[in-house]
PDB file of N, CA, C and O in Angstrom:
ATOM      1  N   MET A   1     145.398  81.489 114.974  1.00 56.00           N
ATOM      2  CA  MET A   1     145.237  80.698 115.319  1.00 56.00           C
ATOM      3  C   MET A   1     144.381  79.270 113.894  1.00 56.00           C
ATOM      4  O   MET A   1     143.231  79.987 113.548  1.00 56.00           O
ATOM      5  N   SER A   2     144.772  78.559 114.326  1.00 65.00           N
ATOM      6  CA  SER A   2     144.388  77.621 112.986  1.00 65.00           C
ATOM      7  C   SER A   2     143.606  76.201 113.467  1.00 65.00           C
ATOM      8  O   SER A   2     143.817  75.757 113.943  1.00 65.00           O
ATOM      9  N   THR A   3     142.260  75.728 112.605  1.00 74.00           N
ATOM     10  CA  THR A   3     141.727  74.916 112.863  1.00 74.00           C
ATOM     11  C   THR A   3     141.171  73.815 112.408  1.00 74.00           C
ATOM     12  O   THR A   3     141.825  73.627 111.343  1.00 74.00           O
ATOM     13  N   ALA A   4     142.040  72.466 112.863  1.00 71.00           N
ATOM     14  CA  ALA A   4     141.477  71.502 111.581  1.00 71.00           C
ATOM     15  C   ALA A   4     140.617  71.081 111.516  1.00 71.00           C
ATOM     16  O   ALA A   4     139.740  71.009 111.824  1.00 71.00           O
ATOM     17  N   PRO A   5     140.658  70.770 110.261  1.00 73.00           N
ATOM     18  CA  PRO A   5     138.909  70.194 109.260  1.00 73.00           C
ATOM     19  C   PRO A   5     137.998  69.032 109.725  1.00 73.00           C
ATOM     20  O   PRO A   5     139.013  68.680 110.392  1.00 73.00           O
ATOM     21  N   GLU A   6     136.760  69.229 110.192  1.00 76.00           N
ATOM     22  CA  GLU A   6     136.738  67.663 110.749  1.00 76.00           C
ATOM     23  C   GLU A   6     136.299  66.714 109.840  1.00 76.00           C
ATOM     24  O   GLU A   6     136.362  67.120 108.355  1.00 76.00           O
ATOM     25  N   PRO A   7     136.890  65.734 110.136  1.00 75.00           N
ATOM     26  CA  PRO A   7     136.764  64.802 109.273  1.00 75.00           C
ATOM     27  C   PRO A   7     135.241  64.424 108.774  1.00 75.00           C
ATOM     28  O   PRO A   7     134.540  64.304 109.349  1.00 75.00           O
ATOM     29  N   GLU A   8     135.424  63.736 107.486  1.00 75.00           N
ATOM     30  CA  GLU A   8     134.487  63.475 106.379  1.00 75.00           C
ATOM     31  C   GLU A   8     133.444  62.349 107.479  1.00 75.00           C
ATOM     32  O   GLU A   8     134.184  61.341 107.566  1.00 75.00           O
ATOM     33  N   PRO A   9     132.341  61.748 107.332  1.00 75.00           N
ATOM     34  CA  PRO A   9     131.348  61.304 107.669  1.00 75.00           C
ATOM     35  C   PRO A   9     131.916  59.725 106.933  1.00 75.00           C
ATOM     36  O   PRO A   9     131.457  59.653 105.790  1.00 75.00           O
ATOM     37  N   ARG A  10     132.172  58.703 107.795  1.00 78.00           N
ATOM     38  CA  ARG A  10     133.090  57.651 107.142  1.00 78.00           C
ATOM     39  C   ARG A  10     131.461  56.406 106.800  1.00 78.00           C
ATOM     40  O   ARG A  10     130.310  56.465 107.388  1.00 78.00           O
ATOM     41  N   ALA A  11     131.063  55.919 105.314  1.00 76.00           N
ATOM     42  CA  ALA A  11     130.070  55.340 104.498  1.00 76.00           C
ATOM     43  C   ALA A  11     130.150  53.926 105.583  1.00 76.00           C
ATOM     44  O   ALA A  11     131.222  53.147 105.558  1.00 76.00           O
ATOM     45  N   PRO A  12     129.356  53.586 106.114  1.00 76.00           N
ATOM     46  CA  PRO A  12     129.321  51.881 106.539  1.00 76.00           C
ATOM     47  C   PRO A  12     129.813  51.042 105.651  1.00 76.00           C
ATOM     48  O   PRO A  12     129.364  51.094 104.570  1.00 76.00           O
ATOM     49  N   LYS A  13     130.364  49.872 106.574  1.00 79.00           N
ATOM     50  CA  LYS A  13     130.858  49.046 105.583  1.00 79.00           C
ATOM     51  C   LYS A  13     129.964  48.228 105.009  1.00 79.00           C
ATOM     52  O   LYS A  13     129.170  47.572 105.369  1.00 79.00           O
ATOM     53  N   PRO A  14     130.386  47.569 103.994  1.00 79.00           N
ATOM     54  CA  PRO A  14     129.218  46.715 103.142  1.00 79.00           C
ATOM     55  C   PRO A  14     128.760  45.335 104.117  1.00 79.00           C
ATOM     56  O   PRO A  14     130.313  45.388 104.531  1.00 79.00           O
ATOM     57  N   ALA A  15     128.111  44.806 103.586  1.00 80.00           N
ATOM     58  CA  ALA A  15     127.601  43.289 104.710  1.00 80.00           C
ATOM     59  C   ALA A  15     128.941  42.419 103.977  1.00 80.00           C
ATOM     60  O   ALA A  15     128.918  42.544 102.984  1.00 80.00           O
ATOM     61  N   ALA A  16     129.362  41.248 104.485  1.00 84.00           N
ATOM     62  CA  ALA A  16     129.999  40.395 104.020  1.00 84.00           C
ATOM     63  C   ALA A  16     128.895  39.649 103.168  1.00 84.00           C
ATOM     64  O   ALA A  16     128.144  38.857 103.210  1.00 84.00           O
ATOM     65  N   LEU A  17     130.149  38.999 102.032  1.00 85.00           N
ATOM     66  CA  LEU A  17     129.008  38.743 101.058  1.00 85.00           C
ATOM     67  C   LEU A  17     129.204  36.805 101.704  1.00 85.00           C
ATOM     68  O   LEU A  17     129.849  36.033 102.031  1.00 85.00           O
ATOM     69  N   VAL A  18     127.495  36.185 101.342  1.00 79.00           N
ATOM     70  CA  VAL A  18     128.304  34.315 102.079  1.00 79.00           C
ATOM     71  C   VAL A  18     128.084  33.782 100.611  1.00 79.00           C
ATOM     72  O   VAL A  18     126.459  33.864  99.959  1.00 79.00           O
ATOM     73  N   PHE A  19     128.340  32.786 100.199  1.00 85.00           N
ATOM     74  CA  PHE A  19     128.444  32.421  99.320  1.00 85.00           C
ATOM     75  C   PHE A  19     127.761  30.617  99.519  1.00 85.00           C
ATOM     76  O   PHE A  19     128.113  29.609  98.828  1.00 85.00           O
ATOM     77  N   ASP A  20     127.096  30.434 100.791  1.00 85.00           N
ATOM     78  CA  ASP A  20     126.304  29.115 101.108  1.00 85.00           C
ATOM     79  C   ASP A  20     125.677  28.687  99.918  1.00 85.00           C
ATOM     80  O   ASP A  20     124.246  29.699  99.370  1.00 85.00           O
ATOM     81  N   ASP A  21     125.212  27.646 100.028  1.00 86.00           N
ATOM     82  CA  ASP A  21     124.405  27.188  98.995  1.00 86.00           C
ATOM     83  C   ASP A  21     122.626  27.189  99.452  1.00 86.00           C
ATOM     84  O   ASP A  21     122.580  26.656 100.574  1.00 86.00           O
ATOM     85  N   PRO A  22     121.792  28.557  99.042  1.00 81.00           N
ATOM     86  CA  PRO A  22     120.690  28.551  99.747  1.00 81.00           C
ATOM     87  C   PRO A  22     119.754  27.869  99.343  1.00 81.00           C
ATOM     88  O   PRO A  22     118.613  27.442 100.349  1.00 81.00           O
ATOM     89  N   LEU A  23     119.677  26.426  98.859  1.00 84.00           N
ATOM     90  CA  LEU A  23     118.682  25.452  98.170  1.00 84.00           C
ATOM     91  C   LEU A  23     119.138  24.033  99.546  1.00 84.00           C
ATOM     92  O   LEU A  23     118.104  23.281  99.719  1.00 84.00           O
ATOM     93  N   SER A  24     120.199  24.390 100.280  1.00 85.00           N
ATOM     94  CA  SER A  24     120.431  23.456 101.337  1.00 85.00           C
ATOM     95  C   SER A  24     120.101  24.210 102.878  1.00 85.00           C
ATOM     96  O   SER A  24     119.816  23.189 103.407  1.00 85.00           O
ATOM     97  N   GLN A  25     119.596  25.088 102.637  1.00 83.00           N
ATOM     98  CA  GLN A  25     118.608  25.669 103.804  1.00 83.00           C
ATOM     99  C   GLN A  25     117.064  25.351 104.052  1.00 83.00           C
ATOM    100  O   GLN A  25     116.534  25.794 102.621  1.00 83.00           O
ATOM    101  N   GLN A  26     116.590  24.604 104.768  1.00 82.00           N
ATOM    102  CA  GLN A  26     115.007  24.874 104.794  1.00 82.00           C
ATOM    103  C   GLN A  26     113.917  25.901 105.143  1.00 82.00           C
ATOM    104  O   GLN A  26     114.582  26.569 105.614  1.00 82.00           O
ATOM    105  N   SER A  27     113.463  25.818 104.135  1.00 80.00           N
ATOM    106  CA  SER A  27     112.388  27.265 104.435  1.00 80.00           C
ATOM    107  C   SER A  27     111.095  26.978 105.111  1.00 80.00           C
ATOM    108  O   SER A  27     110.946  26.089 104.999  1.00 80.00           O
ATOM    109  N   SER A  28     109.847  27.841 105.249  1.00 76.00           N
ATOM    110  CA  SER A  28     108.787  27.463 105.765  1.00 76.00           C
ATOM    111  C   SER A  28     108.034  26.901 104.921  1.00 76.00           C
ATOM    112  O   SER A  28     107.602  26.639 105.614  1.00 76.00           O
ATOM    113  N   ASP A  29     108.271  27.512 103.181  1.00 78.00           N
ATOM    114  CA  ASP A  29     107.601  26.888 103.067  1.00 78.00           C
ATOM    115  C   ASP A  29     107.637  25.647 102.821  1.00 78.00           C
ATOM    116  O   ASP A  29     106.464  24.542 101.477  1.00 78.00           O
ATOM    117  N   ASP A  30     108.654  24.888 102.952  1.00 77.00           N
ATOM    118  CA  ASP A  30     109.030  23.158 103.109  1.00 77.00           C
ATOM    119  C   ASP A  30     108.185  22.226 104.180  1.00 77.00           C
ATOM    120  O   ASP A  30     108.673  21.359 104.647  1.00 77.00           O
ATOM    121  N   THR A  31     107.358  23.133 104.837  1.00 76.00           N
ATOM    122  CA  THR A  31     107.186  22.165 106.096  1.00 76.00           C
ATOM    123  C   THR A  31     105.269  21.837 105.826  1.00 76.00           C
ATOM    124  O   THR A  31     104.930  23.428 104.501  1.00 76.00           O
ATOM    125  N   ASP A  32     104.298  21.559 106.119  1.00 73.00           N
ATOM    126  CA  ASP A  32     103.496  21.532 106.455  1.00 73.00           C
ATOM    127  C   ASP A  32     102.369  22.450 107.385  1.00 73.00           C
ATOM    128  O   ASP A  32     101.822  22.639 107.293  1.00 73.00           O
ATOM    129  N   ARG A  33     103.239  23.434 107.747  1.00 72.00           N
ATOM    130  CA  ARG A  33     102.843  24.014 109.417  1.00 72.00           C
ATOM    131  C   ARG A  33     102.329  25.477 108.681  1.00 72.00           C
ATOM    132  O   ARG A  33     102.681  25.932 107.720  1.00 72.00           O
ATOM    133  N   GLY A  34     101.013  25.422 108.914  1.00 67.00           N
ATOM    134  CA  GLY A  34     100.815  26.810 108.661  1.00 67.00           C
ATOM    135  C   GLY A  34      99.090  26.643 107.097  1.00 67.00           C
ATOM    136  O   GLY A  34      99.007  27.767 106.344  1.00 67.00           O
ATOM    137  N   TRP A  35      99.811  25.491 106.638  1.00 68.00           N
ATOM    138  CA  TRP A  35      99.224  25.291 105.248  1.00 68.00           C
ATOM    139  C   TRP A  35      96.955  25.163 105.377  1.00 68.00           C
ATOM    140  O   TRP A  35      96.945  23.921 105.963  1.00 68.00           O
ATOM    141  N   GLY A  36      96.581  25.916 105.489  1.00 66.00           N
ATOM    142  CA  GLY A  36      95.226  25.564 106.379  1.00 66.00           C
ATOM    143  C   GLY A  36      94.808  25.449 107.131  1.00 66.00           C
ATOM    144  O   GLY A  36      93.469  25.339 107.528  1.00 66.00           O
ATOM    145  N   GLU A  37      96.015  25.357 108.163  1.00 65.00           N
ATOM    146  CA  GLU A  37      95.053  24.913 109.554  1.00 65.00           C
ATOM    147  C   GLU A  37      94.891  26.417 110.360  1.00 65.00           C
ATOM    148  O   GLU A  37      95.095  27.315 110.260  1.00 65.00           O
ATOM    149  N   ARG A  38      94.000  25.964 111.326  1.00 60.00           N
ATOM    150  CA  ARG A  38      93.881  27.276 111.890  1.00 60.00           C
ATOM    151  C   ARG A  38      94.001  26.277 113.339  1.00 60.00           C
ATOM    152  O   ARG A  38      94.091  26.008 114.137  1.00 60.00           O
ATOM    153  N   PRO A  39      94.545  27.791 114.630  1.00 61.00           N
ATOM    154  CA  PRO A  39      94.427  27.723 115.502  1.00 61.00           C
ATOM    155  C   PRO A  39      93.094  27.062 116.251  1.00 61.00           C
ATOM    156  O   PRO A  39      92.241  27.366 116.575  1.00 61.00           O
ATOM    157  N   GLY A  40      93.610  25.960 117.148  1.00 59.00           N
ATOM    158  CA  GLY A  40      92.607  25.574 118.063  1.00 59.00           C
ATOM    159  C   GLY A  40      91.647  24.544 117.866  1.00 59.00           C
ATOM    160  O   GLY A  40      91.041  24.777 118.235  1.00 59.00           O
ATOM    161  N   SER A  41      91.542  24.199 116.506  1.00 54.00           N
ATOM    162  CA  SER A  41      90.627  23.613 115.682  1.00 54.00           C
ATOM    163  C   SER A  41      91.516  22.060 116.352  1.00 54.00           C
ATOM    164  O   SER A  41      92.184  21.587 115.549  1.00 54.00           O
ATOM    165  N   ASP A  42      90.045  20.949 116.750  1.00 63.00           N
ATOM    166  CA  ASP A  42      90.750  19.864 117.165  1.00 63.00           C
ATOM    167  C   ASP A  42      89.701  19.311 116.875  1.00 63.00           C
ATOM    168  O   ASP A  42      89.199  18.130 117.933  1.00 63.00           O
ATOM    169  N   GLY A  43      88.678  19.479 115.656  1.00 65.00           N
ATOM    170  CA  GLY A  43      88.115  18.596 115.296  1.00 65.00           C
ATOM    171  C   GLY A  43      86.736  18.592 115.438  1.00 65.00           C
ATOM    172  O   GLY A  43      85.718  17.857 115.633  1.00 65.00           O
ATOM    173  N   ASP A  44      86.322  19.713 116.335  1.00 78.00           N
ATOM    174  CA  ASP A  44      85.129  20.374 116.436  1.00 78.00           C
ATOM    175  C   ASP A  44      84.119  20.392 115.393  1.00 78.00           C
ATOM    176  O   ASP A  44      84.159  21.080 113.988  1.00 78.00           O
ATOM    177  N   SER A  45      83.284  19.190 115.245  1.00 85.00           N
ATOM    178  CA  SER A  45      82.025  19.735 114.278  1.00 85.00           C
ATOM    179  C   SER A  45      81.333  21.133 114.328  1.00 85.00           C
ATOM    180  O   SER A  45      81.283  21.791 113.164  1.00 85.00           O
ATOM    181  N   ALA A  46      81.572  21.803 115.148  1.00 87.00           N
ATOM    182  CA  ALA A  46      80.663  23.157 114.785  1.00 87.00           C
ATOM    183  C   ALA A  46      81.772  24.391 114.282  1.00 87.00           C
ATOM    184  O   ALA A  46      81.564  25.122 113.627  1.00 87.00           O
ATOM    185  N   ALA A  47      83.341  23.697 115.170  1.00 84.00           N
ATOM    186  CA  ALA A  47      83.733  24.832 114.147  1.00 84.00           C
ATOM    187  C   ALA A  47      84.019  24.714 113.127  1.00 84.00           C
ATOM    188  O   ALA A  47      84.694  25.300 112.108  1.00 84.00           O
ATOM    189  N   ASP A  48      83.602  23.191 112.315  1.00 84.00           N
ATOM    190  CA  ASP A  48      84.237  22.601 111.076  1.00 84.00           C
ATOM    191  C   ASP A  48      82.936  22.985 110.446  1.00 84.00           C
ATOM    192  O   ASP A  48      82.897  24.051 109.050  1.00 84.00           O
ATOM    193  N   LEU A  49      82.170  23.403 110.703  1.00 87.00           N
ATOM    194  CA  LEU A  49      80.778  24.030 109.993  1.00 87.00           C
ATOM    195  C   LEU A  49      81.226  25.307 109.811  1.00 87.00           C
ATOM    196  O   LEU A  49      80.742  25.788 108.568  1.00 87.00           O
ATOM    197  N   LYS A  50      81.478  26.170 110.805  1.00 87.00           N
ATOM    198  CA  LYS A  50      81.709  27.276 110.763  1.00 87.00           C
ATOM    199  C   LYS A  50      82.515  28.072 109.497  1.00 87.00           C
ATOM    200  O   LYS A  50      82.764  28.925 108.955  1.00 87.00           O
ATOM    201  N   ARG A  51      83.934  26.669 109.826  1.00 84.00           N
ATOM    202  CA  ARG A  51      84.973  28.006 108.652  1.00 84.00           C
ATOM    203  C   ARG A  51      84.351  27.253 107.287  1.00 84.00           C
ATOM    204  O   ARG A  51      84.363  28.056 106.483  1.00 84.00           O
ATOM    205  N   PHE A  52      83.434  26.275 107.381  1.00 85.00           N
ATOM    206  CA  PHE A  52      82.766  26.414 105.843  1.00 85.00           C
ATOM    207  C   PHE A  52      81.923  27.052 105.445  1.00 85.00           C
ATOM    208  O   PHE A  52      81.747  27.301 104.130  1.00 85.00           O
ATOM    209  N   LEU A  53      80.994  27.588 106.814  1.00 86.00           N
ATOM    210  CA  LEU A  53      80.096  29.206 106.025  1.00 86.00           C
ATOM    211  C   LEU A  53      81.067  30.143 105.986  1.00 86.00           C
ATOM    212  O   LEU A  53      81.034  30.864 105.182  1.00 86.00           O
ATOM    213  N   ASP A  54      82.263  30.111 106.163  1.00 87.00           N
ATOM    214  CA  ASP A  54      83.591  31.384 106.377  1.00 87.00           C
ATOM    215  C   ASP A  54      83.581  30.965 104.917  1.00 87.00           C
ATOM    216  O   ASP A  54      84.115  32.638 104.653  1.00 87.00           O
ATOM    217  N   GLU A  55      84.448  30.383 104.481  1.00 85.00           N
ATOM    218  CA  GLU A  55      84.945  30.115 103.412  1.00 85.00           C
ATOM    219  C   GLU A  55      83.874  29.588 102.473  1.00 85.00           C
ATOM    220  O   GLU A  55      84.957  29.731 101.417  1.00 85.00           O
ATOM    221  N   LYS A  56      83.015  29.780 102.231  1.00 83.00           N
ATOM    222  CA  LYS A  56      82.148  29.114 101.310  1.00 83.00           C
ATOM    223  C   LYS A  56      81.694  30.741 100.004  1.00 83.00           C
ATOM    224  O   LYS A  56      81.514  31.334 100.477  1.00 83.00           O
ATOM    225  N   PRO A  57      82.045  30.068  98.958  1.00 80.00           N
ATOM    226  CA  PRO A  57      81.881  31.082  97.913  1.00 80.00           C
ATOM    227  C   PRO A  57      81.096  31.923  97.793  1.00 80.00           C
ATOM    228  O   PRO A  57      79.301  31.222  97.851  1.00 80.00           O
ATOM    229  N   PRO A  58      80.284  32.586  96.857  1.00 79.00           N
ATOM    230  CA  PRO A  58      78.844  33.542  97.228  1.00 79.00           C
ATOM    231  C   PRO A  58      78.141  32.968  96.108  1.00 79.00           C
ATOM    232  O   PRO A  58      77.039  32.784  96.454  1.00 79.00           O
ATOM    233  N   HIS A  59      78.917  32.147  95.583  1.00 79.00           N
ATOM    234  CA  HIS A  59      78.048  31.779  94.230  1.00 79.00           C
ATOM    235  C   HIS A  59      77.077  30.132  94.793  1.00 79.00           C
ATOM    236  O   HIS A  59      76.576  29.673  94.248  1.00 79.00           O
ATOM    237  N   HIS A  60      77.221  29.898  95.844  1.00 70.00           N
ATOM    238  CA  HIS A  60      76.970  28.510  96.426  1.00 70.00           C
ATOM    239  C   HIS A  60      76.019  29.135  98.301  1.00 70.00           C
ATOM    240  O   HIS A  60      75.803  28.132  98.593  1.00 70.00           O
ATOM    241  N   ILE A  61      75.380  30.068  97.800  1.00 62.00           N
ATOM    242  CA  ILE A  61      74.468  30.612  98.845  1.00 62.00           C
ATOM    243  C   ILE A  61      73.247  29.902  98.763  1.00 62.00           C
ATOM    244  O   ILE A  61      72.602  29.729  97.934  1.00 62.00           O
TER     245      ILE A  61
END
């Protein structure tokens, strides 16, 4: 009684190469979104003061 050898596990196929121009796509850095904005700030002067005090360097105390 002979048994067949177990097949070796196959290596996964490599991902397909994409030769598109990467500079033709817009990145998240190309937009103004997220640059120093805080969520929910609608020009509230109290919120502006809090942000100023939170971000003030220690040598400006």
